[in-house]
Amino acid sequence: MRLIFLLLLLINFGCLASSCIVTDEMREQFNSKHAEDVTIDTTLRDSNFFVTIKLPESIEGQSSYSVLLVSDSLEEPTFIFPLDLYEEDNQTKAWYEIDAGLVRKHFVVVSLNDYCAPSIFKEVFYQ
């Protein structure tokens, strides 16, 4: 029994940990620096808005994104919906369509696939 206990003590139970802290100030700076890189086009067709989100080739060396549609508020959203990405004309895009009667305050949130990078957030203006 003592031998087993000694062996267990000698085994290295290594643990790797990392943390990531993104402050509100860092988030605002990142967003103001890169928000212009993301374009949102809205087009009214019949009674529906067709919205296209165009993403840059890369942001700070990252070219892999995820895009979310957030409703009402960034802090307390009514819903969050992931959007699929596709390539068209050598550009990464996402899109959605919404009935004009369902339009409310919406935001597009672009996250880099680097877990520690802040996200880019832009309000959608339906025109």
PDB file of C-alpha atoms in Angstrom:
ATOM      1  CA  MET A   1       0.000   0.000   0.000  1.00  0.00           C
ATOM      2  CA  ARG A   2       2.833   2.385   0.867  1.00  0.00           C
ATOM      3  CA  LEU A   3       4.501   1.595  -2.424  1.00  0.00           C
ATOM      4  CA  ILE A   4       1.385   2.535  -4.380  1.00  0.00           C
ATOM      5  CA  PHE A   5       1.084   5.780  -2.435  1.00  0.00           C
ATOM      6  CA  LEU A   6       4.730   6.640  -3.173  1.00  0.00           C
ATOM      7  CA  LEU A   7       4.273   5.878  -6.845  1.00  0.00           C
ATOM      8  CA  LEU A   8       1.233   8.130  -6.993  1.00  0.00           C
ATOM      9  CA  LEU A   9       3.216  10.941  -5.422  1.00  0.00           C
ATOM     10  CA  LEU A  10       5.936  10.576  -8.044  1.00  0.00           C
ATOM     11  CA  ILE A  11       3.558  10.715 -10.998  1.00  0.00           C
ATOM     12  CA  ASN A  12       3.435  14.186 -12.491  1.00  0.00           C
ATOM     13  CA  PHE A  13      -0.146  15.396 -12.648  1.00  0.00           C
ATOM     14  CA  GLY A  14       0.621  18.430 -14.772  1.00  0.00           C
ATOM     15  CA  CYS A  15      -1.971  21.029 -15.420  1.00  0.00           C
ATOM     16  CA  LEU A  16      -1.936  23.714 -18.040  1.00  0.00           C
ATOM     17  CA  ALA A  17      -4.074  26.764 -17.604  1.00  0.00           C
ATOM     18  CA  SER A  18      -4.458  30.011 -19.396  1.00  0.00           C
ATOM     19  CA  SER A  19      -6.672  32.959 -18.865  1.00  0.00           C
ATOM     20  CA  CYS A  20      -7.906  35.715 -21.042  1.00  0.00           C
ATOM     21  CA  ILE A  21      -9.093  39.063 -19.817  1.00  0.00           C
ATOM     22  CA  VAL A  22     -10.756  41.475 -22.241  1.00  0.00           C
ATOM     23  CA  THR A  23     -11.752  44.770 -20.664  1.00  0.00           C
ATOM     24  CA  ASP A  24     -14.503  47.061 -21.935  1.00  0.00           C
ATOM     25  CA  GLU A  25     -11.824  49.526 -23.010  1.00  0.00           C
ATOM     26  CA  MET A  26      -9.989  46.850 -25.023  1.00  0.00           C
ATOM     27  CA  ARG A  27     -13.279  45.798 -26.615  1.00  0.00           C
ATOM     28  CA  GLU A  28     -14.130  49.390 -27.588  1.00  0.00           C
ATOM     29  CA  GLN A  29     -10.653  50.024 -29.023  1.00  0.00           C
ATOM     30  CA  PHE A  30     -10.719  46.803 -31.053  1.00  0.00           C
ATOM     31  CA  ASN A  31     -14.208  47.574 -32.317  1.00  0.00           C
ATOM     32  CA  SER A  32     -13.392  51.171 -33.328  1.00  0.00           C
ATOM     33  CA  LYS A  33     -10.231  49.957 -35.098  1.00  0.00           C
ATOM     34  CA  HIS A  34     -11.916  47.165 -37.095  1.00  0.00           C
ATOM     35  CA  ALA A  35     -15.631  48.024 -37.368  1.00  0.00           C
ATOM     36  CA  GLU A  36     -15.073  49.742 -40.717  1.00  0.00           C
ATOM     37  CA  ASP A  37     -13.668  46.460 -42.098  1.00  0.00           C
ATOM     38  CA  VAL A  38     -17.080  44.810 -41.780  1.00  0.00           C
ATOM     39  CA  THR A  39     -19.801  46.104 -44.103  1.00  0.00           C
ATOM     40  CA  ILE A  40     -23.533  45.520 -43.752  1.00  0.00           C
ATOM     41  CA  ASP A  41     -25.788  46.061 -46.770  1.00  0.00           C
ATOM     42  CA  THR A  42     -29.585  46.040 -46.440  1.00  0.00           C
ATOM     43  CA  THR A  43     -31.999  45.845 -49.350  1.00  0.00           C
ATOM     44  CA  LEU A  44     -35.799  45.955 -49.133  1.00  0.00           C
ATOM     45  CA  ARG A  45     -37.449  43.452 -51.506  1.00  0.00           C
ATOM     46  CA  ASP A  46     -41.225  43.380 -51.376  1.00  0.00           C
ATOM     47  CA  SER A  47     -41.857  43.241 -47.623  1.00  0.00           C
ATOM     48  CA  ASN A  48     -38.556  41.619 -46.599  1.00  0.00           C
ATOM     49  CA  PHE A  49     -35.151  43.041 -45.814  1.00  0.00           C
ATOM     50  CA  PHE A  50     -32.257  41.102 -47.313  1.00  0.00           C
ATOM     51  CA  VAL A  51     -29.086  41.712 -45.268  1.00  0.00           C
ATOM     52  CA  THR A  52     -25.559  40.867 -46.435  1.00  0.00           C
ATOM     53  CA  ILE A  53     -22.521  41.045 -44.146  1.00  0.00           C
ATOM     54  CA  LYS A  54     -19.137  41.299 -45.884  1.00  0.00           C
ATOM     55  CA  LEU A  55     -16.015  40.364 -43.953  1.00  0.00           C
ATOM     56  CA  PRO A  56     -12.422  41.339 -44.704  1.00  0.00           C
ATOM     57  CA  GLU A  57      -9.850  38.818 -45.860  1.00  0.00           C
ATOM     58  CA  SER A  58      -8.250  38.924 -42.412  1.00  0.00           C
ATOM     59  CA  ILE A  59      -8.298  40.895 -39.174  1.00  0.00           C
ATOM     60  CA  GLU A  60      -5.025  41.050 -37.274  1.00  0.00           C
ATOM     61  CA  GLY A  61      -3.793  37.959 -39.102  1.00  0.00           C
ATOM     62  CA  GLN A  62      -6.943  35.924 -38.424  1.00  0.00           C
ATOM     63  CA  SER A  63      -9.068  34.842 -41.370  1.00  0.00           C
ATOM     64  CA  SER A  64     -11.467  32.521 -39.597  1.00  0.00           C
ATOM     65  CA  TYR A  65     -14.646  34.058 -38.193  1.00  0.00           C
ATOM     66  CA  SER A  66     -17.987  33.304 -36.662  1.00  0.00           C
ATOM     67  CA  VAL A  67     -20.890  35.704 -37.113  1.00  0.00           C
ATOM     68  CA  LEU A  68     -23.893  36.116 -34.825  1.00  0.00           C
ATOM     69  CA  LEU A  69     -27.124  38.054 -35.191  1.00  0.00           C
ATOM     70  CA  VAL A  70     -28.094  39.550 -31.828  1.00  0.00           C
ATOM     71  CA  SER A  71     -31.509  41.082 -31.151  1.00  0.00           C
ATOM     72  CA  ASP A  72     -32.395  44.083 -28.967  1.00  0.00           C
ATOM     73  CA  SER A  73     -29.281  44.461 -26.799  1.00  0.00           C
ATOM     74  CA  LEU A  74     -25.707  43.229 -26.661  1.00  0.00           C
ATOM     75  CA  GLU A  75     -25.867  42.947 -22.879  1.00  0.00           C
ATOM     76  CA  GLU A  76     -29.304  41.305 -22.596  1.00  0.00           C
ATOM     77  CA  PRO A  77     -30.292  39.947 -26.007  1.00  0.00           C
ATOM     78  CA  THR A  78     -33.747  38.626 -26.829  1.00  0.00           C
ATOM     79  CA  PHE A  79     -32.129  36.063 -29.095  1.00  0.00           C
ATOM     80  CA  ILE A  80     -28.753  35.186 -30.602  1.00  0.00           C
ATOM     81  CA  PHE A  81     -28.580  33.403 -33.923  1.00  0.00           C
ATOM     82  CA  PRO A  82     -25.419  32.103 -35.644  1.00  0.00           C
ATOM     83  CA  LEU A  83     -25.108  32.913 -39.341  1.00  0.00           C
ATOM     84  CA  ASP A  84     -23.485  30.626 -41.901  1.00  0.00           C
ATOM     85  CA  LEU A  85     -20.502  31.946 -43.813  1.00  0.00           C
ATOM     86  CA  TYR A  86     -19.926  31.467 -47.523  1.00  0.00           C
ATOM     87  CA  GLU A  87     -17.410  32.569 -50.141  1.00  0.00           C
ATOM     88  CA  GLU A  88     -18.467  34.716 -53.076  1.00  0.00           C
ATOM     89  CA  ASP A  89     -16.196  36.715 -55.391  1.00  0.00           C
ATOM     90  CA  ASN A  90     -13.199  35.828 -53.174  1.00  0.00           C
ATOM     91  CA  GLN A  91     -14.867  37.413 -50.156  1.00  0.00           C
ATOM     92  CA  THR A  92     -16.342  35.863 -47.011  1.00  0.00           C
ATOM     93  CA  LYS A  93     -19.988  36.780 -46.485  1.00  0.00           C
ATOM     94  CA  ALA A  94     -23.000  35.981 -44.345  1.00  0.00           C
ATOM     95  CA  TRP A  95     -26.637  36.858 -44.931  1.00  0.00           C
ATOM     96  CA  TYR A  96     -30.137  36.703 -43.526  1.00  0.00           C
ATOM     97  CA  GLU A  97     -33.600  37.799 -44.560  1.00  0.00           C
ATOM     98  CA  ILE A  98     -36.241  39.265 -42.244  1.00  0.00           C
ATOM     99  CA  ASP A  99     -39.829  40.409 -42.698  1.00  0.00           C
ATOM    100  CA  ALA A 100     -40.036  44.198 -42.453  1.00  0.00           C
ATOM    101  CA  GLY A 101     -42.721  43.843 -39.769  1.00  0.00           C
ATOM    102  CA  LEU A 102     -40.264  41.983 -37.529  1.00  0.00           C
ATOM    103  CA  VAL A 103     -37.520  44.593 -37.726  1.00  0.00           C
ATOM    104  CA  ARG A 104     -36.216  45.700 -34.360  1.00  0.00           C
ATOM    105  CA  LYS A 105     -32.800  46.632 -33.062  1.00  0.00           C
ATOM    106  CA  HIS A 106     -30.278  44.090 -34.382  1.00  0.00           C
ATOM    107  CA  PHE A 107     -26.521  43.785 -34.083  1.00  0.00           C
ATOM    108  CA  VAL A 108     -24.027  41.739 -36.032  1.00  0.00           C
ATOM    109  CA  VAL A 109     -21.204  40.350 -33.889  1.00  0.00           C
ATOM    110  CA  VAL A 110     -18.084  39.104 -35.664  1.00  0.00           C
ATOM    111  CA  SER A 111     -15.812  36.941 -33.538  1.00  0.00           C
ATOM    112  CA  LEU A 112     -12.355  35.811 -34.505  1.00  0.00           C
ATOM    113  CA  ASN A 113     -11.691  32.160 -33.842  1.00  0.00           C
ATOM    114  CA  ASP A 114      -8.922  33.257 -31.467  1.00  0.00           C
ATOM    115  CA  TYR A 115     -10.714  32.763 -28.150  1.00  0.00           C
ATOM    116  CA  CYS A 116      -8.991  35.743 -26.541  1.00  0.00           C
ATOM    117  CA  ALA A 117      -9.621  38.359 -29.234  1.00  0.00           C
ATOM    118  CA  PRO A 118     -12.433  40.861 -28.677  1.00  0.00           C
ATOM    119  CA  SER A 119     -15.408  40.768 -31.049  1.00  0.00           C
ATOM    120  CA  ILE A 120     -16.511  43.359 -33.566  1.00  0.00           C
ATOM    121  CA  PHE A 121     -20.090  44.524 -33.149  1.00  0.00           C
ATOM    122  CA  LYS A 122     -22.129  46.687 -35.516  1.00  0.00           C
ATOM    123  CA  GLU A 123     -25.740  47.750 -35.443  1.00  0.00           C
ATOM    124  CA  VAL A 124     -27.848  46.881 -38.486  1.00  0.00           C
ATOM    125  CA  PHE A 125     -29.650  49.886 -39.955  1.00  0.00           C
ATOM    126  CA  TYR A 126     -32.627  48.816 -42.084  1.00  0.00           C
ATOM    127  CA  GLN A 127     -33.065  51.327 -44.893  1.00  0.00           C
TER     128      GLN A 127
END
